[in-house]
Amino acid sequence: MKNLFRLGIGRQLAIAFTLVVGQFLIVAAWTAFSLARVDEAAGRIATVSLAKEEQIAALNLAYARMRESVRNNIIFTDAEVMQREMSRYTAEKGQFLAALTALDGIAATHAAPGEREILQRIRAQSQLALQHQDQAMAEAMQFLSAVAMGILQQ
């Protein structure tokens, strides 16, 4: 330490400046490393959140279209419309189940606390709702068959 004070003021200032610049470089490197980790984590969060939101939107849309098909199949009596609604219902049911399966896949690796339980309740409630909707569609199609048979018998 005494040798440091024996140096001239110019050298002392140069050493002090070098130490300050060195500390600045260390802090800058640490900040860049930390920001890279934060950016990576934010990217993962955004990707997972976006994927969840997309699947939830697909679930909502498919379920709304399924309900619409059931309603149309009950309201309309035209055979062609009823067949088209039945096909639409089957396609939307497939999309609904695919979105639910995709949501299960996301939850398997990226579930927040409580999300798995919510997803299990959604699956159980959707199975019950699908059973009732399937029954309503089957009864509407049976009605169509009965009407067609009645017309043929006359």
Coordinates of N, CA, C and O in Angstrom, one line a residue, residues 4-137:
L4 N 2.0 2.3 -3.3 CA 1.0 2.9 -4.1 C 1.1 4.5 -3.9 O 0.9 5.2 -4.8
F5 N 1.3 4.9 -2.6 CA 1.4 6.3 -2.4 C 2.7 6.9 -2.9 O 2.8 8.1 -3.0
R6 N 3.7 6.1 -3.1 CA 5.0 6.6 -3.6 C 4.9 6.9 -5.1 O 5.8 7.6 -5.6
L7 N 3.9 6.3 -5.8 CA 3.7 6.6 -7.2 C 3.3 8.1 -7.4 O 2.7 8.7 -6.5
G8 N 3.5 8.6 -8.5 CA 3.1 9.9 -8.8 C 1.5 10.0 -8.9 O 0.8 9.0 -9.0
I9 N 1.0 11.2 -8.9 CA -0.4 11.4 -8.9 C -1.0 10.9 -10.2 O -2.1 10.4 -10.2
G10 N -0.3 11.1 -11.3 CA -0.8 10.6 -12.6 C -1.0 9.1 -12.6 O -2.0 8.6 -13.1
R11 N 0.0 8.4 -12.0 CA -0.1 6.9 -12.0 C -1.2 6.5 -11.0 O -2.0 5.5 -11.3
Q12 N -1.4 7.2 -9.9 CA -2.4 6.8 -8.9 C -3.8 7.0 -9.6 O -4.7 6.2 -9.4
L13 N -4.0 8.1 -10.3 CA -5.2 8.4 -11.0 C -5.5 7.3 -12.1 O -6.6 6.9 -12.3
A14 N -4.4 6.9 -12.8 CA -4.6 5.9 -13.8 C -5.0 4.6 -13.2 O -5.9 3.9 -13.8
I15 N -4.4 4.2 -12.1 CA -4.8 2.9 -11.4 C -6.3 3.0 -10.9 O -7.1 2.1 -11.1
A16 N -6.6 4.1 -10.3 CA -8.0 4.3 -9.8 C -9.0 4.3 -11.0 O -10.1 3.7 -10.9
F17 N -8.7 5.0 -12.1 CA -9.5 5.0 -13.2 C -9.7 3.5 -13.8 O -10.8 3.1 -14.2
T18 N -8.6 2.8 -13.8 CA -8.6 1.4 -14.3 C -9.5 0.6 -13.4 O -10.3 -0.3 -13.9
L19 N -9.4 0.7 -12.1 CA -10.3 0.0 -11.2 C -11.8 0.4 -11.4 O -12.6 -0.5 -11.4
V20 N -12.1 1.6 -11.6 CA -13.4 2.1 -11.8 C -14.0 1.5 -13.1 O -15.1 1.0 -13.1
V21 N -13.2 1.6 -14.1 CA -13.6 1.0 -15.4 C -13.8 -0.5 -15.3 O -14.7 -1.0 -15.9
G22 N -12.9 -1.1 -14.6 CA -13.0 -2.6 -14.4 C -14.3 -3.0 -13.7 O -15.0 -3.9 -14.1
Q23 N -14.6 -2.2 -12.7 CA -15.8 -2.5 -11.9 C -17.0 -2.2 -12.8 O -18.0 -3.0 -12.8
F24 N -16.9 -1.2 -13.6 CA -18.0 -0.9 -14.5 C -18.2 -2.0 -15.5 O -19.4 -2.4 -15.8
L25 N -17.1 -2.5 -16.1 CA -17.2 -3.7 -17.0 C -17.8 -4.9 -16.4 O -18.6 -5.6 -17.0
I26 N -17.4 -5.2 -15.1 CA -18.0 -6.3 -14.4 C -19.5 -6.1 -14.2 O -20.3 -7.1 -14.4
V27 N -19.9 -4.9 -13.8 CA -21.4 -4.7 -13.6 C -22.1 -4.8 -14.9 O -23.2 -5.3 -15.0
A28 N -21.5 -4.2 -16.0 CA -22.2 -4.3 -17.3 C -22.3 -5.7 -17.8 O -23.4 -6.1 -18.3
A29 N -21.3 -6.5 -17.6 CA -21.4 -7.9 -18.0 C -22.4 -8.7 -17.2 O -23.2 -9.5 -17.7
W30 N -22.4 -8.4 -15.9 CA -23.4 -9.1 -15.0 C -24.8 -8.7 -15.4 O -25.7 -9.5 -15.4
T31 N -25.0 -7.4 -15.7 CA -26.3 -6.9 -16.1 C -26.8 -7.5 -17.4 O -27.9 -7.9 -17.6
A32 N -25.8 -7.6 -18.4 CA -26.2 -8.2 -19.6 C -26.6 -9.7 -19.5 O -27.5 -10.2 -20.0
F33 N -25.8 -10.4 -18.6 CA -26.1 -11.8 -18.3 C -27.5 -11.9 -17.7 O -28.3 -12.8 -18.0
S34 N -27.8 -11.1 -16.7 CA -29.0 -11.1 -16.0 C -30.2 -10.8 -16.9 O -31.3 -11.4 -16.9
L35 N -30.0 -9.7 -17.8 CA -31.0 -9.4 -18.7 C -31.3 -10.5 -19.7 O -32.5 -10.7 -20.1
A36 N -30.3 -11.2 -20.1 CA -30.5 -12.3 -21.0 C -31.4 -13.4 -20.4 O -32.3 -13.9 -21.0
R37 N -31.1 -13.7 -19.1 CA -31.9 -14.7 -18.4 C -33.3 -14.2 -18.2 O -34.3 -15.0 -18.3
V38 N -33.5 -12.9 -17.9 CA -34.8 -12.4 -17.7 C -35.6 -12.4 -19.0 O -36.8 -12.7 -19.1
D39 N -34.9 -12.0 -20.1 CA -35.5 -12.0 -21.4 C -35.9 -13.5 -21.8 O -37.0 -13.7 -22.4
E40 N -35.1 -14.4 -21.5 CA -35.4 -15.8 -21.8 C -36.6 -16.3 -21.0 O -37.6 -16.9 -21.5
A41 N -36.7 -15.9 -19.7 CA -37.8 -16.3 -18.9 C -39.1 -15.6 -19.3 O -40.2 -16.2 -19.4
A42 N -39.0 -14.3 -19.7 CA -40.1 -13.6 -20.2 C -40.7 -14.2 -21.5 O -41.9 -14.3 -21.7
G43 N -39.7 -14.6 -22.4 CA -40.1 -15.3 -23.6 C -40.9 -16.6 -23.4 O -41.9 -16.8 -24.0
R44 N -40.4 -17.3 -22.4 CA -41.1 -18.6 -22.0 C -42.4 -18.3 -21.5 O -43.4 -19.0 -21.9
I45 N -42.5 -17.3 -20.6 CA -43.8 -17.0 -20.0 C -44.8 -16.5 -21.1 O -46.0 -16.9 -21.1
A46 N -44.3 -15.6 -21.9 CA -45.2 -15.1 -23.0 C -45.6 -16.2 -23.9 O -46.8 -16.2 -24.3
T47 N -44.7 -17.1 -24.3 CA -45.1 -18.2 -25.2 C -46.1 -19.1 -24.6 O -47.1 -19.5 -25.2
V48 N -45.9 -19.5 -23.3 CA -46.8 -20.4 -22.6 C -48.2 -19.7 -22.4 O -49.2 -20.2 -22.7
S49 N -48.1 -18.4 -22.0 CA -49.4 -17.7 -21.8 C -50.2 -17.5 -23.1 O -51.4 -17.7 -23.1
L50 N -49.4 -17.2 -24.1 CA -50.1 -17.1 -25.4 C -50.7 -18.4 -25.9 O -51.8 -18.4 -26.4
A51 N -50.0 -19.5 -25.7 CA -50.5 -20.8 -26.1 C -51.7 -21.1 -25.3 O -52.7 -21.7 -25.8
K52 N -51.7 -20.9 -24.0 CA -52.8 -21.1 -23.1 C -54.0 -20.3 -23.6 O -55.1 -20.8 -23.7
E53 N -53.8 -19.0 -23.8 CA -54.9 -18.2 -24.3 C -55.5 -18.6 -25.6 O -56.7 -18.6 -25.8
E54 N -54.6 -19.0 -26.5 CA -55.1 -19.5 -27.8 C -56.0 -20.8 -27.6 O -57.0 -20.9 -28.3
Q55 N -55.5 -21.7 -26.8 CA -56.3 -22.9 -26.6 C -57.6 -22.6 -25.9 O -58.7 -23.2 -26.2
I56 N -57.6 -21.7 -24.9 CA -58.8 -21.4 -24.2 C -59.8 -20.7 -25.2 O -61.0 -21.0 -25.2
A57 N -59.3 -19.8 -26.1 CA -60.2 -19.2 -27.1 C -60.7 -20.2 -28.0 O -61.9 -20.2 -28.4
A58 N -59.9 -21.2 -28.4 CA -60.4 -22.3 -29.3 C -61.5 -23.1 -28.6 O -62.4 -23.5 -29.2
L59 N -61.3 -23.4 -27.3 CA -62.3 -24.1 -26.5 C -63.6 -23.3 -26.5 O -64.7 -23.9 -26.8
N60 N -63.5 -22.0 -26.2 CA -64.7 -21.2 -26.1 C -65.5 -21.2 -27.5 O -66.7 -21.3 -27.6
L61 N -64.7 -21.0 -28.6 CA -65.3 -20.9 -29.9 C -65.9 -22.2 -30.3 O -67.1 -22.2 -30.8
A62 N -65.2 -23.3 -30.1 CA -65.7 -24.6 -30.5 C -67.0 -24.9 -29.7 O -68.0 -25.4 -30.2
Y63 N -67.0 -24.6 -28.4 CA -68.1 -24.9 -27.6 C -69.3 -24.1 -28.0 O -70.5 -24.5 -28.0
A64 N -69.1 -22.8 -28.3 CA -70.2 -21.9 -28.7 C -70.8 -22.4 -30.0 O -72.0 -22.5 -30.2
R65 N -69.9 -22.9 -30.9 CA -70.4 -23.4 -32.2 C -71.2 -24.7 -32.0 O -72.1 -25.0 -32.7
M66 N -70.7 -25.5 -31.1 CA -71.4 -26.8 -30.8 C -72.8 -26.5 -30.3 O -73.8 -27.1 -30.7
R67 N -72.9 -25.6 -29.3 CA -74.2 -25.2 -28.8 C -75.1 -24.6 -29.9 O -76.3 -24.9 -29.9
E68 N -74.5 -23.9 -30.8 CA -75.3 -23.3 -31.9 C -75.8 -24.4 -32.8 O -77.0 -24.4 -33.2
S69 N -75.0 -25.4 -33.1 CA -75.4 -26.5 -33.9 C -76.5 -27.3 -33.2 O -77.5 -27.8 -33.9
V70 N -76.4 -27.6 -31.9 CA -77.5 -28.3 -31.2 C -78.8 -27.5 -31.3 O -79.9 -28.0 -31.6
R71 N -78.7 -26.2 -31.0 CA -79.9 -25.3 -31.1 C -80.5 -25.4 -32.5 O -81.7 -25.6 -32.7
N72 N -79.7 -25.2 -33.5 CA -80.2 -25.3 -34.9 C -80.8 -26.6 -35.2 O -81.8 -26.7 -35.9
N73 N -80.2 -27.7 -34.7 CA -80.7 -29.0 -35.0 C -82.1 -29.2 -34.4 O -82.9 -30.0 -34.8
I74 N -82.3 -28.6 -33.2 CA -83.6 -28.7 -32.5 C -84.6 -27.8 -33.2 O -85.8 -28.2 -33.3
I75 N -84.2 -26.6 -33.6 CA -85.2 -25.7 -34.2 C -85.6 -26.0 -35.6 O -86.8 -26.0 -35.9
F76 N -84.7 -26.3 -36.4 CA -85.0 -26.6 -37.8 C -85.5 -28.0 -38.1 O -85.1 -28.9 -37.4
T77 N -86.3 -28.2 -39.1 CA -86.9 -29.5 -39.4 C -86.5 -29.9 -40.8 O -86.8 -31.0 -41.2
D78 N -85.7 -29.1 -41.5 CA -85.3 -29.5 -42.8 C -84.1 -30.5 -42.7 O -83.1 -30.3 -42.0
A79 N -84.3 -31.6 -43.4 CA -83.3 -32.7 -43.3 C -81.9 -32.3 -43.7 O -80.9 -32.7 -43.0
E80 N -81.8 -31.5 -44.7 CA -80.5 -31.1 -45.2 C -79.8 -30.2 -44.2 O -78.6 -30.4 -43.9
V81 N -80.5 -29.3 -43.6 CA -80.0 -28.4 -42.6 C -79.6 -29.2 -41.3 O -78.5 -29.0 -40.8
M82 N -80.4 -30.1 -41.0 CA -80.1 -31.0 -39.8 C -78.8 -31.8 -40.0 O -78.0 -32.0 -39.1
Q83 N -78.7 -32.4 -41.2 CA -77.5 -33.2 -41.5 C -76.2 -32.3 -41.5 O -75.2 -32.7 -40.9
R84 N -76.4 -31.1 -42.1 CA -75.2 -30.1 -42.1 C -74.9 -29.7 -40.6 O -73.7 -29.7 -40.3
E85 N -75.9 -29.5 -39.8 CA -75.6 -29.1 -38.4 C -75.0 -30.3 -37.6 O -74.1 -30.1 -36.8
M86 N -75.4 -31.5 -37.9 CA -74.8 -32.7 -37.3 C -73.3 -32.8 -37.7 O -72.5 -33.1 -36.8
S87 N -73.0 -32.6 -38.9 CA -71.6 -32.6 -39.4 C -70.8 -31.5 -38.7 O -69.7 -31.7 -38.3
R88 N -71.4 -30.3 -38.7 CA -70.7 -29.2 -38.0 C -70.5 -29.5 -36.5 O -69.4 -29.2 -36.0
Y89 N -71.5 -30.0 -35.9 CA -71.4 -30.4 -34.5 C -70.2 -31.4 -34.2 O -69.4 -31.2 -33.3
T90 N -70.1 -32.4 -35.1 CA -69.1 -33.4 -34.9 C -67.7 -32.7 -35.2 O -66.8 -33.0 -34.4
A91 N -67.6 -31.9 -36.1 CA -66.3 -31.2 -36.4 C -65.9 -30.3 -35.2 O -64.8 -30.3 -34.8
E92 N -66.9 -29.5 -34.7 CA -66.6 -28.6 -33.6 C -66.3 -29.4 -32.3 O -65.4 -29.0 -31.5
K93 N -66.9 -30.5 -32.2 CA -66.6 -31.4 -31.0 C -65.2 -31.9 -31.1 O -64.4 -31.9 -30.1
G94 N -64.7 -32.2 -32.3 CA -63.3 -32.7 -32.5 C -62.4 -31.5 -32.2 O -61.3 -31.7 -31.5
Q95 N -62.7 -30.3 -32.6 CA -61.9 -29.2 -32.3 C -61.8 -28.9 -30.8 O -60.8 -28.5 -30.3
F96 N -63.0 -29.0 -30.2 CA -63.0 -28.7 -28.7 C -62.2 -29.7 -28.0 O -61.4 -29.3 -27.1
L97 N -62.3 -31.0 -28.3 CA -61.5 -32.0 -27.6 C -60.0 -31.9 -28.0 O -59.1 -32.1 -27.1
A98 N -59.6 -31.4 -29.2 CA -58.2 -31.2 -29.5 C -57.7 -30.0 -28.7 O -56.5 -30.1 -28.2
A99 N -58.4 -29.0 -28.6 CA -58.0 -27.8 -27.8 C -57.8 -28.2 -26.3 O -56.9 -27.8 -25.6
L100 N -58.8 -29.0 -25.8 CA -58.7 -29.4 -24.4 C -57.4 -30.3 -24.2 O -56.7 -30.2 -23.2
T101 N -57.1 -31.2 -25.2 CA -55.9 -32.0 -25.1 C -54.7 -31.2 -25.2 O -53.7 -31.4 -24.4
A102 N -54.7 -30.2 -26.0 CA -53.5 -29.3 -26.1 C -53.3 -28.5 -24.8 O -52.2 -28.3 -24.4
L103 N -54.4 -28.1 -24.2 CA -54.3 -27.4 -22.9 C -53.8 -28.4 -21.9 O -53.0 -27.9 -21.0
D104 N -54.2 -29.6 -21.9 CA -53.6 -30.6 -21.0 C -52.1 -30.8 -21.2 O -51.4 -30.9 -20.2
G105 N -51.7 -30.7 -22.4 CA -50.2 -30.9 -22.7 C -49.5 -29.7 -22.2 O -48.4 -29.8 -21.6
I106 N -50.0 -28.5 -22.3 CA -49.4 -27.3 -21.8 C -49.3 -27.3 -20.3 O -48.3 -27.0 -19.7
A107 N -50.4 -27.8 -19.7 CA -50.5 -27.8 -18.2 C -49.5 -28.9 -17.6 O -49.1 -28.7 -16.5
A108 N -49.3 -29.9 -18.4 CA -48.4 -31.0 -17.9 C -47.0 -30.4 -17.6 O -46.3 -30.9 -16.7
T109 N -46.5 -29.4 -18.4 CA -45.2 -28.9 -18.2 C -45.1 -27.5 -17.6 O -44.1 -27.1 -17.0
H110 N -46.2 -26.7 -17.8 CA -46.2 -25.3 -17.4 C -47.3 -24.9 -16.6 O -47.8 -23.7 -16.7
A111 N -47.9 -25.7 -15.8 CA -49.1 -25.4 -15.0 C -48.7 -24.5 -13.9 O -47.8 -24.7 -13.1
A112 N -49.5 -23.4 -13.7 CA -49.4 -22.6 -12.5 C -50.1 -23.3 -11.4 O -50.9 -24.2 -11.6
P113 N -49.9 -22.9 -10.1 CA -50.6 -23.5 -9.0 C -52.1 -23.4 -9.2 O -52.6 -22.4 -9.5
G114 N -52.7 -24.6 -9.1 CA -54.2 -24.6 -9.2 C -54.7 -24.8 -10.6 O -55.9 -25.2 -10.7
E115 N -53.9 -24.7 -11.6 CA -54.4 -24.8 -13.0 C -54.8 -26.2 -13.3 O -55.7 -26.5 -14.0
R116 N -54.0 -27.2 -12.8 CA -54.4 -28.6 -13.1 C -55.7 -29.0 -12.5 O -56.5 -29.7 -13.2
E117 N -56.0 -28.5 -11.3 CA -57.4 -28.8 -10.7 C -58.5 -28.1 -11.6 O -59.5 -28.7 -11.8
I118 N -58.2 -26.9 -12.0 CA -59.2 -26.2 -12.8 C -59.4 -27.0 -14.1 O -60.6 -27.2 -14.6
L119 N -58.3 -27.4 -14.7 CA -58.4 -28.2 -16.0 C -59.2 -29.5 -15.8 O -59.9 -29.9 -16.7
Q120 N -58.9 -30.2 -14.7 CA -59.7 -31.4 -14.4 C -61.2 -31.1 -14.2 O -62.0 -31.9 -14.7
R121 N -61.5 -30.0 -13.6 CA -63.0 -29.7 -13.5 C -63.6 -29.3 -14.8 O -64.7 -29.7 -15.1
I122 N -62.8 -28.6 -15.7 CA -63.3 -28.3 -17.0 C -63.5 -29.6 -17.8 O -64.5 -29.8 -18.5
R123 N -62.6 -30.5 -17.7 CA -62.7 -31.8 -18.4 C -63.9 -32.6 -17.9 O -64.7 -33.1 -18.7
A124 N -64.1 -32.6 -16.6 CA -65.3 -33.4 -16.1 C -66.6 -32.7 -16.5 O -67.5 -33.4 -16.9
Q125 N -66.7 -31.4 -16.4 CA -67.9 -30.7 -16.7 C -68.1 -30.8 -18.2 O -69.3 -30.9 -18.7
S126 N -67.1 -30.7 -19.0 CA -67.3 -30.8 -20.5 C -67.7 -32.2 -20.9 O -68.6 -32.3 -21.8
Q127 N -67.3 -33.2 -20.2 CA -67.7 -34.6 -20.6 C -69.2 -34.7 -20.3 O -70.0 -35.2 -21.1
L128 N -69.7 -34.1 -19.2 CA -71.1 -34.2 -18.8 C -71.9 -33.3 -19.9 O -72.9 -33.8 -20.3
A129 N -71.4 -32.2 -20.2 CA -72.1 -31.3 -21.2 C -72.2 -32.0 -22.5 O -73.2 -32.0 -23.2
L130 N -71.0 -32.6 -22.9 CA -71.0 -33.3 -24.2 C -72.0 -34.5 -24.3 O -72.6 -34.7 -25.3
Q131 N -72.1 -35.2 -23.2 CA -73.1 -36.3 -23.1 C -74.5 -35.7 -23.4 O -75.3 -36.3 -24.2
H132 N -74.9 -34.6 -22.7 CA -76.2 -34.1 -22.9 C -76.4 -33.5 -24.3 O -77.4 -33.7 -24.9
Q133 N -75.3 -32.9 -24.9 CA -75.4 -32.4 -26.2 C -75.5 -33.5 -27.2 O -76.3 -33.4 -28.2
D134 N -74.7 -34.6 -27.0 CA -74.8 -35.7 -27.9 C -76.2 -36.3 -27.9 O -76.8 -36.7 -28.9
Q135 N -76.8 -36.4 -26.7 CA -78.1 -36.9 -26.6 C -79.1 -36.1 -27.3 O -80.0 -36.6 -28.0
A136 N -79.0 -34.7 -27.1 CA -79.9 -33.8 -27.8 C -79.8 -34.0 -29.3 O -80.8 -34.0 -30.1
M137 N -78.6 -34.1 -29.8 CA -78.4 -34.3 -31.3 C -79.0 -35.6 -31.7 O -79.6 -35.7 -32.8

